[in-house]
Amino acid sequence: MVATQEENHRPPVLRPMAKDPVFLVGAERSGTTLARLMLDHHPRIAWLNEFEYAVDLIGPQGWPDVNAYCDYLETNRIF
C-alpha cells in the first residue's frame, strides 16, 4: 500500500518530558558534532557546547562538593 502525502507528514507524538536530564557524550572525532547538529533541530532538545569544565574538578575521590563546584563555576572566567 502506498502512503499518501498526508500520512507521510503526521505530527510527532509528544511525550512528557523526562524528570532528569540525559547527557550524551562522545570522544573527539566520533561524530558528536553531527549528532549535536541533528538533535539541535528538535524543539524539545537543548544542547550545550563542549563542556570540559564539567570534569575539571573530578579527582581520585570523585565529584567535588556541590557548593565548592558552584563556587568554582561562579569564579571561573569563562562564565
Tab-separated table of N, CA and C in Angstrom:
chain	number	residue	atom	x	y	z
A	1	MET	N	0.834	-1.162	0.000
A	1	MET	CA	0.000	0.000	0.000
A	1	MET	C	0.891	1.242	0.000
A	2	VAL	N	0.557	2.209	-0.787
A	2	VAL	CA	1.333	3.436	-0.891
A	2	VAL	C	0.737	4.478	0.055
A	3	ALA	N	1.600	5.103	0.853
A	3	ALA	CA	1.135	6.122	1.801
A	3	ALA	C	0.888	7.426	1.068
A	4	THR	N	-0.158	8.115	1.450
A	4	THR	CA	-0.434	9.420	0.862
A	4	THR	C	0.514	10.441	1.459
A	5	GLN	N	0.596	11.592	0.819
A	5	GLN	CA	1.478	12.636	1.321
A	5	GLN	C	1.040	13.077	2.714
A	6	GLU	N	-0.259	13.111	2.968
A	6	GLU	CA	-0.766	13.482	4.289
A	6	GLU	C	-0.284	12.519	5.363
A	7	GLU	N	-0.266	11.229	5.074
A	7	GLU	CA	0.182	10.230	6.048
A	7	GLU	C	1.673	10.345	6.316
A	8	ASN	N	2.440	10.799	5.326
A	8	ASN	CA	3.885	10.940	5.494
A	8	ASN	C	4.255	12.113	6.386
A	9	HIS	N	3.356	13.066	6.582
A	9	HIS	CA	3.673	14.278	7.327
A	9	HIS	C	2.833	14.394	8.595
A	10	ARG	N	2.652	13.290	9.285
A	10	ARG	CA	1.930	13.312	10.559
A	10	ARG	C	2.761	14.034	11.611
A	11	PRO	N	2.123	14.807	12.490
A	11	PRO	CA	2.900	15.450	13.553
A	11	PRO	C	3.445	14.399	14.514
A	12	PRO	N	4.610	14.655	15.100
A	12	PRO	CA	5.179	13.687	16.042
A	12	PRO	C	4.336	13.590	17.304
A	13	VAL	N	4.402	12.445	17.924
A	13	VAL	CA	3.715	12.245	19.199
A	13	VAL	C	4.614	12.812	20.286
A	14	LEU	N	4.104	13.761	21.072
A	14	LEU	CA	4.889	14.366	22.134
A	14	LEU	C	4.616	13.641	23.441
A	15	ARG	N	5.665	13.223	24.084
A	15	ARG	CA	5.562	12.537	25.364
A	15	ARG	C	5.979	13.498	26.472
A	16	PRO	N	5.578	13.226	27.697
A	16	PRO	CA	6.002	14.103	28.804
A	16	PRO	C	7.522	14.164	28.893
A	17	MET	N	8.007	15.304	29.310
A	17	MET	CA	9.448	15.468	29.441
A	17	MET	C	9.975	14.623	30.593
A	18	ALA	N	11.192	14.165	30.449
A	18	ALA	CA	11.835	13.378	31.499
A	18	ALA	C	12.094	14.256	32.716
A	19	LYS	N	12.050	13.668	33.887
A	19	LYS	CA	12.332	14.418	35.115
A	19	LYS	C	13.807	14.777	35.209
A	20	ASP	N	14.660	13.869	34.812
A	20	ASP	CA	16.099	14.079	34.915
A	20	ASP	C	16.682	14.325	33.530
A	21	PRO	N	17.719	15.159	33.463
A	21	PRO	CA	18.348	15.383	32.153
A	21	PRO	C	19.092	14.137	31.683
A	22	VAL	N	19.291	14.061	30.414
A	22	VAL	CA	20.066	12.987	29.802
A	22	VAL	C	21.281	13.632	29.156
A	23	PHE	N	22.435	13.100	29.420
A	23	PHE	CA	23.660	13.637	28.851
A	23	PHE	C	24.188	12.661	27.808
A	24	LEU	N	24.459	13.174	26.637
A	24	LEU	CA	25.098	12.380	25.593
A	24	LEU	C	26.532	12.870	25.487
A	25	VAL	N	27.457	11.960	25.578
A	25	VAL	CA	28.867	12.328	25.499
A	25	VAL	C	29.542	11.459	24.457
A	26	GLY	N	30.650	11.941	23.965
A	26	GLY	CA	31.389	11.168	22.981
A	26	GLY	C	32.815	11.647	22.894
A	27	ALA	N	33.643	10.827	22.329
A	27	ALA	CA	35.052	11.157	22.151
A	27	ALA	C	35.213	12.107	20.969
A	28	GLU	N	36.320	12.823	20.967
A	28	GLU	CA	36.606	13.702	19.836
A	28	GLU	C	36.668	12.884	18.548
A	29	ARG	N	36.248	13.513	17.480
A	29	ARG	CA	36.300	12.920	16.134
A	29	ARG	C	35.441	11.665	16.028
A	30	SER	N	34.337	11.623	16.783
A	30	SER	CA	33.495	10.431	16.749
A	30	SER	C	32.100	10.708	16.184
A	31	GLY	N	31.879	11.922	15.675
A	31	GLY	CA	30.576	12.253	15.126
A	31	GLY	C	29.692	13.034	16.065
A	32	THR	N	30.254	13.526	17.171
A	32	THR	CA	29.430	14.249	18.142
A	32	THR	C	28.908	15.564	17.580
A	33	THR	N	29.677	16.225	16.727
A	33	THR	CA	29.196	17.474	16.136
A	33	THR	C	27.997	17.208	15.249
A	34	LEU	N	28.047	16.183	14.454
A	34	LEU	CA	26.914	15.833	13.603
A	34	LEU	C	25.696	15.478	14.442
A	35	ALA	N	25.891	14.706	15.493
A	35	ALA	CA	24.777	14.347	16.385
A	35	ALA	C	24.187	15.597	17.019
A	36	ARG	N	25.040	16.512	17.480
A	36	ARG	CA	24.570	17.755	18.088
A	36	ARG	C	23.766	18.575	17.099
A	37	LEU	N	24.252	18.691	15.870
A	37	LEU	CA	23.542	19.480	14.861
A	37	LEU	C	22.179	18.874	14.536
A	38	MET	N	22.096	17.566	14.490
A	38	MET	CA	20.811	16.921	14.205
A	38	MET	C	19.853	17.091	15.379
A	39	LEU	N	20.336	16.866	16.586
A	39	LEU	CA	19.475	16.983	17.759
A	39	LEU	C	19.037	18.423	18.006
A	40	ASP	N	19.859	19.374	17.608
A	40	ASP	CA	19.543	20.780	17.826
A	40	ASP	C	18.293	21.219	17.062
A	41	HIS	N	17.898	20.484	16.062
A	41	HIS	CA	16.713	20.842	15.285
A	41	HIS	C	15.418	20.386	15.939
A	42	HIS	N	15.514	19.643	17.018
A	42	HIS	CA	14.301	19.194	17.702
A	42	HIS	C	13.883	20.277	18.698
A	43	PRO	N	12.603	20.650	18.717
A	43	PRO	CA	12.176	21.748	19.583
A	43	PRO	C	12.240	21.458	21.077
A	44	ARG	N	12.319	20.206	21.476
A	44	ARG	CA	12.315	19.880	22.903
A	44	ARG	C	13.657	19.359	23.400
A	45	ILE	N	14.691	19.552	22.595
A	45	ILE	CA	16.029	19.113	22.998
A	45	ILE	C	16.941	20.328	23.031
A	46	ALA	N	17.642	20.490	24.122
A	46	ALA	CA	18.613	21.571	24.262
A	46	ALA	C	20.004	20.968	24.307
A	47	TRP	N	20.965	21.710	23.864
A	47	TRP	CA	22.333	21.221	23.891
A	47	TRP	C	23.225	22.303	24.454
A	48	LEU	N	24.376	21.897	24.873
A	48	LEU	CA	25.368	22.803	25.409
A	48	LEU	C	26.649	22.573	24.634
A	49	ASN	N	27.377	23.645	24.405
A	49	ASN	CA	28.661	23.486	23.730
A	49	ASN	C	29.540	22.524	24.522
A	50	GLU	N	30.664	22.207	23.959
A	50	GLU	CA	31.581	21.311	24.650
A	50	GLU	C	31.822	21.847	26.057
A	51	PHE	N	31.889	20.969	27.015
A	51	PHE	CA	31.977	21.430	28.394
A	51	PHE	C	33.015	20.655	29.185
A	52	GLU	N	34.261	20.817	28.784
A	52	GLU	CA	35.338	20.170	29.522
A	52	GLU	C	35.358	20.622	30.978
A	53	TYR	N	34.878	21.862	31.221
A	53	TYR	CA	34.877	22.383	32.583
A	53	TYR	C	34.076	21.508	33.538
A	54	ALA	N	33.149	20.733	33.013
A	54	ALA	CA	32.301	19.905	33.871
A	54	ALA	C	33.097	18.820	34.576
A	55	VAL	N	34.238	18.466	34.030
A	55	VAL	CA	35.023	17.389	34.635
A	55	VAL	C	36.367	17.872	35.176
A	56	ASP	N	36.596	19.188	35.149
A	56	ASP	CA	37.880	19.717	35.604
A	56	ASP	C	38.181	19.406	37.057
A	57	LEU	N	37.175	19.356	37.900
A	57	LEU	CA	37.409	19.171	39.331
A	57	LEU	C	37.229	17.735	39.804
A	58	ILE	N	37.039	16.816	38.899
A	58	ILE	CA	36.916	15.412	39.307
A	58	ILE	C	38.310	14.896	39.636
A	59	GLY	N	38.454	14.423	40.836
A	59	GLY	CA	39.741	13.898	41.278
A	59	GLY	C	39.628	12.433	41.629
A	60	PRO	N	40.640	11.894	42.277
A	60	PRO	CA	40.618	10.485	42.668
A	60	PRO	C	39.439	10.133	43.567
A	61	GLN	N	38.950	11.115	44.348
A	61	GLN	CA	37.831	10.843	45.245
A	61	GLN	C	36.475	11.080	44.584
A	62	GLY	N	36.453	11.430	43.312
A	62	GLY	CA	35.188	11.616	42.588
A	62	GLY	C	34.794	13.072	42.463
A	63	TRP	N	33.495	13.305	42.322
A	63	TRP	CA	32.973	14.656	42.146
A	63	TRP	C	33.228	15.497	43.384
A	64	PRO	N	33.453	16.805	43.198
A	64	PRO	CA	33.657	17.685	44.348
A	64	PRO	C	32.331	17.978	45.046
A	65	ASP	N	32.419	18.591	46.204
A	65	ASP	CA	31.244	19.063	46.922
A	65	ASP	C	30.464	20.010	46.011
A	66	VAL	N	29.149	19.904	46.000
A	66	VAL	CA	28.313	20.706	45.105
A	66	VAL	C	28.523	22.201	45.331
A	67	ASN	N	28.591	22.624	46.581
A	67	ASN	CA	28.800	24.049	46.864
A	67	ASN	C	30.157	24.530	46.369
A	68	ALA	N	31.184	23.723	46.572
A	68	ALA	CA	32.516	24.083	46.084
A	68	ALA	C	32.521	24.142	44.563
A	69	TYR	N	31.806	23.237	43.932
A	69	TYR	CA	31.735	23.219	42.473
A	69	TYR	C	31.007	24.462	41.959
A	70	CYS	N	29.917	24.857	42.618
A	70	CYS	CA	29.183	26.071	42.233
A	70	CYS	C	30.076	27.301	42.388
A	71	ASP	N	30.834	27.366	43.484
A	71	ASP	CA	31.773	28.473	43.672
A	71	ASP	C	32.799	28.508	42.552
A	72	TYR	N	33.304	27.361	42.190
A	72	TYR	CA	34.268	27.270	41.091
A	72	TYR	C	33.665	27.813	39.801
A	73	LEU	N	32.446	27.405	39.480
A	73	LEU	CA	31.816	27.864	38.248
A	73	LEU	C	31.547	29.375	38.287
A	74	GLU	N	31.167	29.893	39.449
A	74	GLU	CA	30.878	31.319	39.566
A	74	GLU	C	32.131	32.186	39.424
A	75	THR	N	33.279	31.652	39.779
A	75	THR	CA	34.514	32.439	39.734
A	75	THR	C	35.365	32.123	38.518
A	76	ASN	N	35.013	31.147	37.735
A	76	ASN	CA	35.770	30.795	36.543
A	76	ASN	C	35.523	31.854	35.475
A	77	ARG	N	36.549	32.372	34.873
A	77	ARG	CA	36.413	33.489	33.940
A	77	ARG	C	35.608	33.157	32.691
A	78	ILE	N	35.477	31.899	32.301
A	78	ILE	CA	34.725	31.605	31.090
A	78	ILE	C	33.215	31.744	31.312
A	79	PHE	N	32.783	31.880	32.553
A	79	PHE	CA	31.368	32.046	32.841
A	79	PHE	C	31.063	33.491	33.101
